[in-house]
Short mmCIF file of C-alpha atoms in Angstrom, two decimals:
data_model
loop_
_atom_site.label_atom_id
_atom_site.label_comp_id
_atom_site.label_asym_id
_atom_site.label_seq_id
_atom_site.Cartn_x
_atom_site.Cartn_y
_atom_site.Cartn_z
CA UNK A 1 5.63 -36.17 25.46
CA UNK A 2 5.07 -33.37 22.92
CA UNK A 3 2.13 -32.71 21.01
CA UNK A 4 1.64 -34.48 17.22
CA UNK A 5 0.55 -31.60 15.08
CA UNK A 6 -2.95 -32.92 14.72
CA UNK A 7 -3.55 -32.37 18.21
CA UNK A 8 -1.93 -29.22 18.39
CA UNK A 9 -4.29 -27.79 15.58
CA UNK A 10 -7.47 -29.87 17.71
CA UNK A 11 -6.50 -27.91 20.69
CA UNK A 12 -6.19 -24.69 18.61
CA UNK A 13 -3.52 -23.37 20.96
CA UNK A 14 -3.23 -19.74 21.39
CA UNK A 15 0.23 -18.48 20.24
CA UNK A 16 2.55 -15.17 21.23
CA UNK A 17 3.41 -13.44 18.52
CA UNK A 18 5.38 -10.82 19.12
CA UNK A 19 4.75 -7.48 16.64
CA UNK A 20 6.27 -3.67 16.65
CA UNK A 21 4.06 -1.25 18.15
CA UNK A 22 4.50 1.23 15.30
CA UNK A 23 1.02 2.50 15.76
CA UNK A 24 -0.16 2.22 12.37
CA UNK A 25 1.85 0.34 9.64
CA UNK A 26 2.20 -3.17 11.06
CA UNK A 27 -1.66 -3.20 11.60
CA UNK A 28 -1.92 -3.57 7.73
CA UNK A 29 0.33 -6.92 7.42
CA UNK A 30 -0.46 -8.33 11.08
CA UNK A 31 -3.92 -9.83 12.23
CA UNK A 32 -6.47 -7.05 12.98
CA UNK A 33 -8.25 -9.76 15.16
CA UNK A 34 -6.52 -12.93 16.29
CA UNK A 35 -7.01 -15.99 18.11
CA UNK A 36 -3.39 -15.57 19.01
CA UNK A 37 -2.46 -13.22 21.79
CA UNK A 38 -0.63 -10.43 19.68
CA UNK A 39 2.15 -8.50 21.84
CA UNK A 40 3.13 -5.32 20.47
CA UNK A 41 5.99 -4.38 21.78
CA UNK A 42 8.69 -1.48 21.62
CA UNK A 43 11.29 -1.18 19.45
CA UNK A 44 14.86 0.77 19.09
CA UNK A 45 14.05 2.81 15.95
CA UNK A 46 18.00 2.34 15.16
CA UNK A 47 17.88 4.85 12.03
CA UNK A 48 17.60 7.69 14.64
CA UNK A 49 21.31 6.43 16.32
CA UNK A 50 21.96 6.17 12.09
CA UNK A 51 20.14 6.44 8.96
CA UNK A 52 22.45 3.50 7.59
CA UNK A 53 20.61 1.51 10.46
CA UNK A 54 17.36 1.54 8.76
CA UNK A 55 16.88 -1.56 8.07
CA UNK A 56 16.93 -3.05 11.58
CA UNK A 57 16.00 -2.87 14.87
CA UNK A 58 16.08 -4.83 18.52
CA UNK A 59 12.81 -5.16 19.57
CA UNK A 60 11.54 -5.67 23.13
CA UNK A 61 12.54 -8.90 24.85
CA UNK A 62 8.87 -10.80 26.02
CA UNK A 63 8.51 -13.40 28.14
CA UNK A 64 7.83 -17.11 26.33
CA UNK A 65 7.07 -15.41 22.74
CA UNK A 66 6.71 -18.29 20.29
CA UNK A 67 7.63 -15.80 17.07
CA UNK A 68 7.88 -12.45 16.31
CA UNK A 69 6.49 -10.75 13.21
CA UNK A 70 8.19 -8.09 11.73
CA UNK A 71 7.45 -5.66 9.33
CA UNK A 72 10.64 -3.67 7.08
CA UNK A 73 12.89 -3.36 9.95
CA UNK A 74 15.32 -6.85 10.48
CA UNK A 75 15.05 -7.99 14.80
CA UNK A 76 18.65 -8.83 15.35
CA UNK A 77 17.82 -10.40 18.18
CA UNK A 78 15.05 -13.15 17.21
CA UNK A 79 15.68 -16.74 17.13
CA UNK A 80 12.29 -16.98 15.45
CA UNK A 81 10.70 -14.85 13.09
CA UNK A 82 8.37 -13.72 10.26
CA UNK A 83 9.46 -10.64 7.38
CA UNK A 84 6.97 -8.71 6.10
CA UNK A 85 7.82 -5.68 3.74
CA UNK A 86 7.30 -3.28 1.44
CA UNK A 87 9.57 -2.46 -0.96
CA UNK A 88 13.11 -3.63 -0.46
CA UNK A 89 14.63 -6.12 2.04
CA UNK A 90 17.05 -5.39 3.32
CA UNK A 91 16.57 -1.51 3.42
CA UNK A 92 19.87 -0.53 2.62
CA UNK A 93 19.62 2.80 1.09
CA UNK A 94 22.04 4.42 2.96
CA UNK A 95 24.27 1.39 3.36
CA UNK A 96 27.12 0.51 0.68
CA UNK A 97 25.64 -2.56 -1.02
CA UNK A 98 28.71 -4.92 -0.59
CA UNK A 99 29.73 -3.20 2.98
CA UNK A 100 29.79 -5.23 6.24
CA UNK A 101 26.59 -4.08 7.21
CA UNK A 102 24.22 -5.18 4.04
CA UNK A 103 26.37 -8.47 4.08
CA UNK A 104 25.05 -8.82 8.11
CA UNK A 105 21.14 -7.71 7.12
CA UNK A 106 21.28 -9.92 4.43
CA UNK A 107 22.57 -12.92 6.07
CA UNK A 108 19.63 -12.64 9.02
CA UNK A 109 17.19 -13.48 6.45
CA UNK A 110 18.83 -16.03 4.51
CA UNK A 111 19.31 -17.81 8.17
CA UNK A 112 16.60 -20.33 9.20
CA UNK A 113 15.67 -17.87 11.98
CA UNK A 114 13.96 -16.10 9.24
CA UNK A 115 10.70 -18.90 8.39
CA UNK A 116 8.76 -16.53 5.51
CA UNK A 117 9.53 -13.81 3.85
CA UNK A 118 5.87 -11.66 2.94
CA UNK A 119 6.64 -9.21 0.00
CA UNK A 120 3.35 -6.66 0.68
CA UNK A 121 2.82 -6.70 -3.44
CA UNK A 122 3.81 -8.43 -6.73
CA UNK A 123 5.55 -4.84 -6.90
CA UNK A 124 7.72 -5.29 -4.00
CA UNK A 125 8.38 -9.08 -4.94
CA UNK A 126 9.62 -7.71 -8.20
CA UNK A 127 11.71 -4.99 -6.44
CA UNK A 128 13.22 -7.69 -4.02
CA UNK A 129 14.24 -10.16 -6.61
CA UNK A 130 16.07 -7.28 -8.79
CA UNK A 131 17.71 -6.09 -5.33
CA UNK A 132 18.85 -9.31 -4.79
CA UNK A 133 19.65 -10.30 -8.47
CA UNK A 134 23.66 -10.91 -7.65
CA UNK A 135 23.09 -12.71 -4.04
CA UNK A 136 24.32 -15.99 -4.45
CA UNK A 137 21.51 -17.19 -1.72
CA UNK A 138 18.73 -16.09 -4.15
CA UNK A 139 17.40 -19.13 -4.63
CA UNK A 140 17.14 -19.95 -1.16
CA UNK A 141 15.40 -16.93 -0.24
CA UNK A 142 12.58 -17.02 -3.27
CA UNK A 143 11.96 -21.02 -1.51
CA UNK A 144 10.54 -18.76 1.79
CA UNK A 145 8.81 -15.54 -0.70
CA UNK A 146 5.11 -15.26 -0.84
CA UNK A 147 2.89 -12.28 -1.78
CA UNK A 148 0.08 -11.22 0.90
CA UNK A 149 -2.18 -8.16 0.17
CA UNK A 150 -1.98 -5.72 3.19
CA UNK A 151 -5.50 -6.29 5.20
CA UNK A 152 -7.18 -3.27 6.06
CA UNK A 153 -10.77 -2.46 7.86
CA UNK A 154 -14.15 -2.46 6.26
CA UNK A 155 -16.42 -0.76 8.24
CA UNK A 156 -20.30 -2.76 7.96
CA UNK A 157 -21.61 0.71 6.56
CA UNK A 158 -23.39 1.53 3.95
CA UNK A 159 -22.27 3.87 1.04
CA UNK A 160 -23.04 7.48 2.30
CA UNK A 161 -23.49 8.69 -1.34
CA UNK A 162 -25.68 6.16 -2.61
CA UNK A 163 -28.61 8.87 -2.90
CA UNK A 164 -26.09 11.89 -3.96
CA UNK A 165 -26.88 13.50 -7.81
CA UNK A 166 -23.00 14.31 -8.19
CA UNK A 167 -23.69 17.91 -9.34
CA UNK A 168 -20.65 18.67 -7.79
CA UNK A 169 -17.98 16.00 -7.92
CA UNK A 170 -15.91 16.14 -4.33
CA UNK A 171 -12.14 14.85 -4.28
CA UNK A 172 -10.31 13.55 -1.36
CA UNK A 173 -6.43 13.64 -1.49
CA UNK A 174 -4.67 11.62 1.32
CA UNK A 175 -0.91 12.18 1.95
CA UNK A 176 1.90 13.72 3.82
CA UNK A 177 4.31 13.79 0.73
CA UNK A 178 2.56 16.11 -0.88
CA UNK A 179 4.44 15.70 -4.00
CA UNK A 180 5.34 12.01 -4.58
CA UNK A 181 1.60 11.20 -3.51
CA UNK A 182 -0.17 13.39 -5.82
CA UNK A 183 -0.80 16.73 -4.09
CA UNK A 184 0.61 18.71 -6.59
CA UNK A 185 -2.32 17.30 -9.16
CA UNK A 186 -5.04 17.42 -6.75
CA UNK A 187 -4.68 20.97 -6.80
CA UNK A 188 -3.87 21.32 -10.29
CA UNK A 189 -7.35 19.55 -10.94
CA UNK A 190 -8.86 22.42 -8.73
CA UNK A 191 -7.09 25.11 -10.61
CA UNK A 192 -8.48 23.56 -14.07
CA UNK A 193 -11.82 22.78 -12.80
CA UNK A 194 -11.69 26.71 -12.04
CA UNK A 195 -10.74 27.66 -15.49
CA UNK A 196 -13.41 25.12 -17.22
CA UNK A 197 -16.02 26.44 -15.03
CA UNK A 198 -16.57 23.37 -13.65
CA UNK A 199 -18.21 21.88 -10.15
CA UNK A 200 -15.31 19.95 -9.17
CA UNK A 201 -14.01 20.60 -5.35
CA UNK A 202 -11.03 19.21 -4.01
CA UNK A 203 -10.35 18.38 -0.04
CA UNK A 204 -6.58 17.97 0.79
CA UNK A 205 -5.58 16.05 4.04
CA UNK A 206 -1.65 16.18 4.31
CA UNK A 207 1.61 17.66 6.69
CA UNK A 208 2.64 19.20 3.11
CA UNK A 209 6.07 17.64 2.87
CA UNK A 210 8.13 17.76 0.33
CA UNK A 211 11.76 17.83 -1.67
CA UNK A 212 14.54 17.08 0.63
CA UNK A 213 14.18 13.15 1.56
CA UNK A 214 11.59 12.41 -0.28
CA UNK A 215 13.03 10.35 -3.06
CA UNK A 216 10.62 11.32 -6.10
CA UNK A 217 10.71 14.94 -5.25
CA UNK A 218 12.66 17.86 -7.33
CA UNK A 219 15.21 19.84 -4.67
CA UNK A 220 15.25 23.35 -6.87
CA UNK A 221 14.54 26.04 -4.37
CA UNK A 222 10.90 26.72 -4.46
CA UNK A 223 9.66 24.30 -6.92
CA UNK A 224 6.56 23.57 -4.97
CA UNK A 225 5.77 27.10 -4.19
CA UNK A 226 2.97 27.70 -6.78
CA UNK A 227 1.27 24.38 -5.98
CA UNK A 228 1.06 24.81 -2.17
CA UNK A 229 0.33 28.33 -3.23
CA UNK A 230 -2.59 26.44 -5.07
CA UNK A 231 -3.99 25.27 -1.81
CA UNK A 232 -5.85 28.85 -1.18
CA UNK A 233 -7.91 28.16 -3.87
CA UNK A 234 -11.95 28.63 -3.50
CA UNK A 235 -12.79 25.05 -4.14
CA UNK A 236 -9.91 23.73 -2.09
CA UNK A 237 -9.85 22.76 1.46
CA UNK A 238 -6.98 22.18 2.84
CA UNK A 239 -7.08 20.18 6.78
CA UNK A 240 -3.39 19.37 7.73
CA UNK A 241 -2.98 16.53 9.52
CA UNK A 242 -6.35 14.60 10.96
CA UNK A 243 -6.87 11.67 13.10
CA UNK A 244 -7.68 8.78 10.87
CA UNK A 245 -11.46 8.44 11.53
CA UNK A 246 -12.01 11.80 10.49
CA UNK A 247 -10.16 10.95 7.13
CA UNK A 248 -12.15 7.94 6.90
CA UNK A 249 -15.20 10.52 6.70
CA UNK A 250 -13.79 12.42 4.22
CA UNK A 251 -13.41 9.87 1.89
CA UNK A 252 -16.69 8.62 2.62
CA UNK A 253 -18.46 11.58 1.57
CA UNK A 254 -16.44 12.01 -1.54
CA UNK A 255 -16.42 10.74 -5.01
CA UNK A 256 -13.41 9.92 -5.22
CA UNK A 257 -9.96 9.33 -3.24
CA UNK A 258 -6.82 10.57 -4.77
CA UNK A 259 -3.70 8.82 -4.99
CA UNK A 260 -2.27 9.91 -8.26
CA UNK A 261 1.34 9.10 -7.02
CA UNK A 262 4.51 8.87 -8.57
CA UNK A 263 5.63 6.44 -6.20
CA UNK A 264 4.12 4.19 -3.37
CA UNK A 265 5.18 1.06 -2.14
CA UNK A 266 0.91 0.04 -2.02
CA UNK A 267 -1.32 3.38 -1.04
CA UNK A 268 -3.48 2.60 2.10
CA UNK A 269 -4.95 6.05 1.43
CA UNK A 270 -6.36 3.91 -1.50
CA UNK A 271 -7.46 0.66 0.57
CA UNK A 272 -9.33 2.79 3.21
CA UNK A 273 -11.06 4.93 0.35
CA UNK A 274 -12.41 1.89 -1.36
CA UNK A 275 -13.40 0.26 1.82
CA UNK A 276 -15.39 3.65 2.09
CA UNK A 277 -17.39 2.53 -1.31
CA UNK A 278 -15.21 5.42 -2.78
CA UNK A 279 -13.51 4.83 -6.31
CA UNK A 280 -9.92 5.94 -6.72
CA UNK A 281 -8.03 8.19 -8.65
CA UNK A 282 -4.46 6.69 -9.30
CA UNK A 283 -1.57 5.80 -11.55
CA UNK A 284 -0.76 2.73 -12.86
CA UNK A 285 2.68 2.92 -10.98
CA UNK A 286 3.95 0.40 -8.63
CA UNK A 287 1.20 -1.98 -6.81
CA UNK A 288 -1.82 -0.20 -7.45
CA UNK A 289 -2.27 -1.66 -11.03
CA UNK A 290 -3.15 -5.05 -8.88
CA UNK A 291 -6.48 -3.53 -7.47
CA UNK A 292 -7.08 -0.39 -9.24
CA UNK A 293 -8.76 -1.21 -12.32
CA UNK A 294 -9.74 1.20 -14.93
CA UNK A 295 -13.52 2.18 -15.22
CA UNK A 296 -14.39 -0.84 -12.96
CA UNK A 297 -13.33 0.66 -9.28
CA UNK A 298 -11.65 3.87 -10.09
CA UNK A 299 -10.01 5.44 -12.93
CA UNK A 300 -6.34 5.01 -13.63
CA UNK A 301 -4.10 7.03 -14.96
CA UNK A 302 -0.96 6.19 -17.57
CA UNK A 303 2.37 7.09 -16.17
CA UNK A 304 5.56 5.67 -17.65
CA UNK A 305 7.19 2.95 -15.99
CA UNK A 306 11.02 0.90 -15.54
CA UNK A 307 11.34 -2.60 -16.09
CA UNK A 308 9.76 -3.21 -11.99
CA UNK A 309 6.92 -1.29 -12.26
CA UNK A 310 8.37 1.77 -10.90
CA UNK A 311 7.97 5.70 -11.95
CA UNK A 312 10.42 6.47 -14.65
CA UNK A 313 12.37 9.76 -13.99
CA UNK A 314 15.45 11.73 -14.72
CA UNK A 315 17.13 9.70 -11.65
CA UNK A 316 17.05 10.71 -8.06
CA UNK A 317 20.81 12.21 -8.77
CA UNK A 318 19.07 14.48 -11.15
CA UNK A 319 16.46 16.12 -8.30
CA UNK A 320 18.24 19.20 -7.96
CA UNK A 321 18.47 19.60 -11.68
CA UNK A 322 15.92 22.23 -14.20
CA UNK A 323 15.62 19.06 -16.10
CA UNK A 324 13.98 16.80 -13.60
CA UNK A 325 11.63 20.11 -12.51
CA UNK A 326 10.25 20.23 -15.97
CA UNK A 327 10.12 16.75 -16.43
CA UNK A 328 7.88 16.59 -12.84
CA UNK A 329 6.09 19.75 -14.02
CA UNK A 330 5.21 18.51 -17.17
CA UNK A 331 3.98 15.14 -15.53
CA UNK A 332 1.69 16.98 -13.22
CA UNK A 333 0.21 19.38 -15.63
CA UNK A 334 -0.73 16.42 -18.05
CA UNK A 335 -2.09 14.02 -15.46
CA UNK A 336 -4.29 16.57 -14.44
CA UNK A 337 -5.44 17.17 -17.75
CA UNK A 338 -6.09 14.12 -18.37
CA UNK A 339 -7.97 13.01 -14.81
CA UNK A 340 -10.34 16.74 -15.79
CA UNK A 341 -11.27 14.78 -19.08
CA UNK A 342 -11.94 11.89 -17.51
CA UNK A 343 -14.22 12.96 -14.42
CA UNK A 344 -15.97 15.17 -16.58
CA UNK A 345 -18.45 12.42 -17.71
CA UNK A 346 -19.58 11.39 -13.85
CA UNK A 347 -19.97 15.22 -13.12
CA UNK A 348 -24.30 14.77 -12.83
CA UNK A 349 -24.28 11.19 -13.57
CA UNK A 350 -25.01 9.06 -10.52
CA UNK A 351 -25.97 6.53 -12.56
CA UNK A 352 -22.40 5.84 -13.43
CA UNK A 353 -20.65 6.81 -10.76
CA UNK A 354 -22.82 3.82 -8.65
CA UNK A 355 -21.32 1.15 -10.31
CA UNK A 356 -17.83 2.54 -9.95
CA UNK A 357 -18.87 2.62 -6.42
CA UNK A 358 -19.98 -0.28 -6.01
CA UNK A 359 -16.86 -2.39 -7.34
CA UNK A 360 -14.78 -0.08 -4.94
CA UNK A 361 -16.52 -1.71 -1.77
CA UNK A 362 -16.06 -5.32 -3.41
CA UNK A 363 -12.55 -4.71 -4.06
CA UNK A 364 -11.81 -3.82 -0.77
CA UNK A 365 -14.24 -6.62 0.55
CA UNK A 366 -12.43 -9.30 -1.45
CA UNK A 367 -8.84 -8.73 -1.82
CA UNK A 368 -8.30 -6.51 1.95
CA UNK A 369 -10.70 -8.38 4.28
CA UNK A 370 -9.34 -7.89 7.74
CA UNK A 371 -11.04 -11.16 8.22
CA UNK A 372 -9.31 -13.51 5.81
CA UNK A 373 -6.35 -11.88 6.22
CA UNK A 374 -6.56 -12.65 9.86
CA UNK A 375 -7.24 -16.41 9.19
CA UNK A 376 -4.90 -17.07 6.76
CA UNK A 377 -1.96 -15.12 9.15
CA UNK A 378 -3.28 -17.60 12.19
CA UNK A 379 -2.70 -20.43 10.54
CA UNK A 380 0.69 -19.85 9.00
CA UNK A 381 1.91 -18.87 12.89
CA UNK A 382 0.38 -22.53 13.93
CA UNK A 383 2.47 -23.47 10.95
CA UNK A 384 5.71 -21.70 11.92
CA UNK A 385 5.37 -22.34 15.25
CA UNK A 386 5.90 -26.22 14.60
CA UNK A 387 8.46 -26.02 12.44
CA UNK A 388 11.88 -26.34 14.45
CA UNK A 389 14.33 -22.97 13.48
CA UNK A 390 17.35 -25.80 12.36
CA UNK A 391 15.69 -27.01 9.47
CA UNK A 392 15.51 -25.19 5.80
CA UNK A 393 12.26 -23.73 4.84
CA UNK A 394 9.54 -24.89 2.38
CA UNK A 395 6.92 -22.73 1.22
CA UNK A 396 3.66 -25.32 1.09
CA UNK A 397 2.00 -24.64 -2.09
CA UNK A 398 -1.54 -25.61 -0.90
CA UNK A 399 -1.23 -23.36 2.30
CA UNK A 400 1.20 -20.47 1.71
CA UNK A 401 -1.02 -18.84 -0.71
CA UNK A 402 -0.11 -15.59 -2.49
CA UNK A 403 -2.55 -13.14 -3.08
CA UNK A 404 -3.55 -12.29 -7.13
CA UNK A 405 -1.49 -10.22 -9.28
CA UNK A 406 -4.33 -8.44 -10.52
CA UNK A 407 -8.16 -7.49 -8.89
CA UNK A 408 -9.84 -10.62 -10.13
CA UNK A 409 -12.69 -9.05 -12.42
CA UNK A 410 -15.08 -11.69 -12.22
CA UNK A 411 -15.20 -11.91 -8.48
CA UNK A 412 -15.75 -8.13 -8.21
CA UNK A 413 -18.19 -7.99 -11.19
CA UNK A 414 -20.28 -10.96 -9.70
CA UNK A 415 -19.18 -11.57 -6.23
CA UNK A 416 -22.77 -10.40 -3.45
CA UNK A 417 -21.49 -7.26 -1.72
CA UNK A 418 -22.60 -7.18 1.98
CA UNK A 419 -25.49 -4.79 1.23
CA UNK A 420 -26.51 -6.42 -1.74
CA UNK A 421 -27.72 -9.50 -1.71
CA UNK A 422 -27.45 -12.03 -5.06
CA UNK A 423 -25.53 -11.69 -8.09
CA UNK A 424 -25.46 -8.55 -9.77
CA UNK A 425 -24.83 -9.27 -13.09
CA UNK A 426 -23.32 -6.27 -15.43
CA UNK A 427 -21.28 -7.60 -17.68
CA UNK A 428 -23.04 -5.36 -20.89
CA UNK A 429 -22.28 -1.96 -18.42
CA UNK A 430 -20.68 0.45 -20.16
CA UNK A 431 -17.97 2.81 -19.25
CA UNK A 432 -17.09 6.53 -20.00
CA UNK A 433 -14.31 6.47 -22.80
CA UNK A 434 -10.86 5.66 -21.36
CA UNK A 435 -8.07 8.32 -22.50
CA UNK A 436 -4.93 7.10 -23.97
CA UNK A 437 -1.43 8.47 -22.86
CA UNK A 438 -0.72 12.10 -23.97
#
């Protein structure tokens, strides 16, 4: 006789989920900590046989797996399964949009196989709908679309530079695209803090790729030259590549994390830094405008966007051309003028940097809880798990939950951080001046 769903939720029985053993990205939209036993398994990176394959993969067959929980790449061979991405779904870039193949990728998640569909941001919701503006199945695949946060861990710590004066101001910049990420300013900032004669050093933790690929990136021959050039530098350290706990002490021991991209589907570099109790340096470009608020947790800088959120540029056609080199010159040169004028007031001031640091930790705390995310992912797999792959899919409004567009100010303003007890009220604060765009 099978179970009613009451008593399958009474015996709180422990589900397979199936997830792709990717090392790192999947562990930021799948349960850090589960009651479920989470399989990761092996997958057939296909865009290595093609990069028009991108967009999907086969995953490892398991024994009795009740679901599988994907993350950007489609598992053509699932009867059951949960979407998570990041930016576009299907990823097609390489595929013609009305060719066999896109018609194939998006059919397998318009199917019933497909339960929910978890855009990573409001950013990549946006992106999906306008990708998917002309499919005549729209409307069935917004009734399976939710927005979940990625989750990411807060170590119980303490902030390490709760007793520093801030005489000199230390920046952390996270990132193997050097370029689209916001290399080429963190060194830029460097070279200005030089020139100002001020105490501003600047730690760089990236592979240093760029052009080619990389979608934001100018292609003119040795356009990056004089910034990677910029790297030798006196108050510049420059570390490659580093295992992630040792980039998790960076940022620790820093004022601020770095991410003043030009384009980034969310920024974990951003999400570990705050979880550090380290403010951020961004742009308001894609989905960091939902946590990264200005003069509360970090300071954000104005960058011009499209209709979706995105960078505005020349066009990606336009990379090899001297006017999209100026126009990504230009863009560096005044967002690092502009972040000099604005860190210029915390240089000596630990009294304001504290409450920047503060609201970093609570961000993190509140909106990328490993912990909530964990519960809230457990439940909607006891959820999928009893609904039978035939029928259409509902979204249940009191239980598929999106996360906010926007960090929820009052929560991080009054909300008890772990290492402070009680309400900390400081609503009369006030902030260093916030520049306009140039």
């Amino acid at each position: 006789m099978p179970l009613l769903e009451d008593e399958w939720f009474r015996m709180g029985k422990s589900l397979r989920i199936a997830v792709y053993d990717d090392k790192y990205p999947t562990s930021f939209v799948t349960p850090r900590a589960s009651r479920h036993t989470i399989l990761r398994q092996r997958f057939l990176p296909l865009n290595l046989v093609s990069s028009k394959l991108e967009g999907v993969t086969l995953i490892e067959p398991a024994l009795s797996v009740d679901m599988v929980h994907a993350f950007n790449r489609i598992p053509i061979n699932s009867s059951k399964y949960i979407m998570s991405f990041e930016s576009h779904l299907p990823r097609q870039f390489a595929l013609r949009k009305r060719g066999l193949m896109a018609r194939y990728l998006r059919s397998r998640i318009a199917s019933t196989s497909c339960r929910r569909i978890i855009a990573l941001s409001h950013f990549a919701r946006r992106s999906f709908l306008a990708q998917h503006s002309d499919n005549p199945e729209v409307g069935l695949l917004m009734e399976k679309l939710l927005v979940r946060h990625p989750n990411v861990v807060v170590p119980a710590t303490e902030d390490a530079m709760s007793e520093n004066s801030a005489e000199e101001l230390v920046l952390t910049f996270v990132g193997a695209h050097f370029g689209r990420k916001g290399g080429c300013i963190a060194v830029k900032i460097a070279e200005k803090a030089i020139q100002q004669k001020l105490p501003i050093r600047v730690n760089v933790v990236s592979s240093l790729q760029v052009g080619g690929h990389i979608w934001t990136d100018p292609t003119s021959p040795g356009f990056f030259d004089p910034y990677i050039k910029l790297l030798e530098l006196k108050n510049v350290q420059h570390y490659g590549v580093l295992p992630n706990q040792s980039v998790r002490q960076l940022l620790r021991n820093s004022h601020f994390g770095i991410l003043a991209t030009f384009g980034d589907t969310f920024g974990y570099s951003a999400l570990e830094s705050m979880s550090e109790h380290t403010p951020v340096l961004g742009t308001k470009v894609c989905a960091l405008p939902e946590f990264l608020e200005d003069g509360i947790n970090g300071i954000a800088l104005p960058v011009r966007l499209d209709d979706i959120g995105d960078w505005w540029s020349p066009g990606y056609d336009s990379r090899g051309e001297a006017k999209y080199a100026e126009y990504f010159r230009d863009e560096v040169e005044r967002l690092a003028s502009l972040a000099i004028d604005r860190l210029k007031p915390y240089i000596g001031q630990p009294a304001l940097m504290a409450p920047l640091r503060r609201d970093a930790r609570r961000t993190a705390e509140t909106m990328f809880g490993a912990e909530p995310a964990g519960a809230f992912l457990d439940a909607l797999y006891d959820r999928v798990a009893l609904e039978r792959v035939r029928e259409p899919v509902q979204l249940d409004p009191a239980l598929d939950v999106a996360s906010p567009q926007s960090l929820q100010l009052e929560s991080v303003r009054f909300g008890p951080s772990q290492f402070e007890p009680g309400e900390q009220n400081r609503v009369g604060r006030t902030h260093p001046p916030i520049a306009s765009a140039a």
